[in-house]
Every structure is written in structure tokens, then in C-alpha cells.
CSV table of C-alpha atoms in Angstrom, one decimal:
chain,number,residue,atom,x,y,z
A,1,UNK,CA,-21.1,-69.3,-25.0
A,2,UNK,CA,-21.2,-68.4,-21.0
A,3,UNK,CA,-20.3,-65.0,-19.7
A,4,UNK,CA,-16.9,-66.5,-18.2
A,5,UNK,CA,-15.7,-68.1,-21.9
A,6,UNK,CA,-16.8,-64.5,-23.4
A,7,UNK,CA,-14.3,-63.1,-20.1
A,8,UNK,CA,-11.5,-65.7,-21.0
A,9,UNK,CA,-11.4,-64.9,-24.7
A,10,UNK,CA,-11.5,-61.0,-23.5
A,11,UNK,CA,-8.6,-61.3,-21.2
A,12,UNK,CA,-6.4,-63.6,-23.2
A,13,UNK,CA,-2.6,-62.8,-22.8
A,14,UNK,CA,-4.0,-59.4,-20.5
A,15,UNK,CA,-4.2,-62.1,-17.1
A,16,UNK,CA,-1.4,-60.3,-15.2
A,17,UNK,CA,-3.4,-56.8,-15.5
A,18,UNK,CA,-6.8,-58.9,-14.7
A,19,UNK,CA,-5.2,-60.2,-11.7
A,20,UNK,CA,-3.8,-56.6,-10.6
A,21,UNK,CA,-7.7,-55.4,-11.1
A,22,UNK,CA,-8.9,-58.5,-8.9
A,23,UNK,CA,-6.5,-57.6,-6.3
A,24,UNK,CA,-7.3,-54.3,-6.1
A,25,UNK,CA,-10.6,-54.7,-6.0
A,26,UNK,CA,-10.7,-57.3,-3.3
A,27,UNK,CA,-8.0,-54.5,-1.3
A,28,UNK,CA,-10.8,-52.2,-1.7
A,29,UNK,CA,-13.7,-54.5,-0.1
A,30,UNK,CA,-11.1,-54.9,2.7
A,31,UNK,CA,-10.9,-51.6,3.3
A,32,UNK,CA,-14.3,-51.0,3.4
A,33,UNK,CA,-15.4,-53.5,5.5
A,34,UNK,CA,-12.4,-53.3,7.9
A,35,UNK,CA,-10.9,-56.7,7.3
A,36,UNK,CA,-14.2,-58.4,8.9
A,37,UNK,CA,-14.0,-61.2,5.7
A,38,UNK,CA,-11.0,-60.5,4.7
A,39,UNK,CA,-10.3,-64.5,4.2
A,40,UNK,CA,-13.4,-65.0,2.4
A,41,UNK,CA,-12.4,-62.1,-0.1
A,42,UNK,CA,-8.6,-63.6,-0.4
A,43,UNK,CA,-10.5,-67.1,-1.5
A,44,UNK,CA,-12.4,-65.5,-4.0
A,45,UNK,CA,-9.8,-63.9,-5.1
A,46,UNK,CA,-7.7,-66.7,-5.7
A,47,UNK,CA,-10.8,-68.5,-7.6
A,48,UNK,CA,-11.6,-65.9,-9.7
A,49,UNK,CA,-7.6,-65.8,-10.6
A,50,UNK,CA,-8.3,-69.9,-11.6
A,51,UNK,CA,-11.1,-69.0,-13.4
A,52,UNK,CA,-9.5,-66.4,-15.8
A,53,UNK,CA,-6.5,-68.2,-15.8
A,54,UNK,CA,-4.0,-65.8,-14.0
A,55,UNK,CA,-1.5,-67.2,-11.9
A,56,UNK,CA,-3.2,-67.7,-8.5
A,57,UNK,CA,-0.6,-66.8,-5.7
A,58,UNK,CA,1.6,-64.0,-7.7
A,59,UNK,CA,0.9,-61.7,-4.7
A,60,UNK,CA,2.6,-62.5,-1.2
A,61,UNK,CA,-0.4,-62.5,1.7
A,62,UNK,CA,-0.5,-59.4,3.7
């Protein structure tokens, strides 16, 4: 069993709360690097969301 099926079992019916954690951490890397990658960070964002199953665009862009 992989790390991200051990993840998935974790999070099962917690994915909004995962995806409020994976948004606030990729606010955080925005902050600290000033919005330089901020589009890279909103991609991986929205994969990791696909990965753990959240809902992928429950968050208007800023």
C-alpha cells in the first residue's frame, strides 16, 4: 500500500477540511515567496485536491 492510499483511507469523508489545509498552506507559500509561482502553487494545489479526492475548484481564484 503507497503513502497516498494510506492518505486517502486517512482523509475519507474529512476532504473538505483537507482541502481548507491545502489551501492554506499553498496561501502561506504565496506569502512567502511574494506571489513569484503563485500559478505553479494554484496547480498543485488543484492536483493534490484530485488526488485526495476533494472537490478541486471549491475556492474562487484570488
Amino acid at each position: 500500500m503507497s503513502v497516498l492510499d494510506k492518505l486517502k483511507g486517512m482523509l475519507k469523508g474529512h476532504e473538505d477540511q483537507a482541502g481548507k489545509g491545502i489551501d492554506k498552506a499553498g496561501d502561506m507559500v504565496d506569502e512567502k515567496t511574494q506571489g513569484k509561482y503563485a500559478s505553479h502553487v494554484d496547480t498543485a494545489q488543484e492536483k493534490l485536491k484530485d488526488q485526495l479526492g476533494g472537490q478541486g475548484q471549491d475556492s474562487p481564484p484570488q
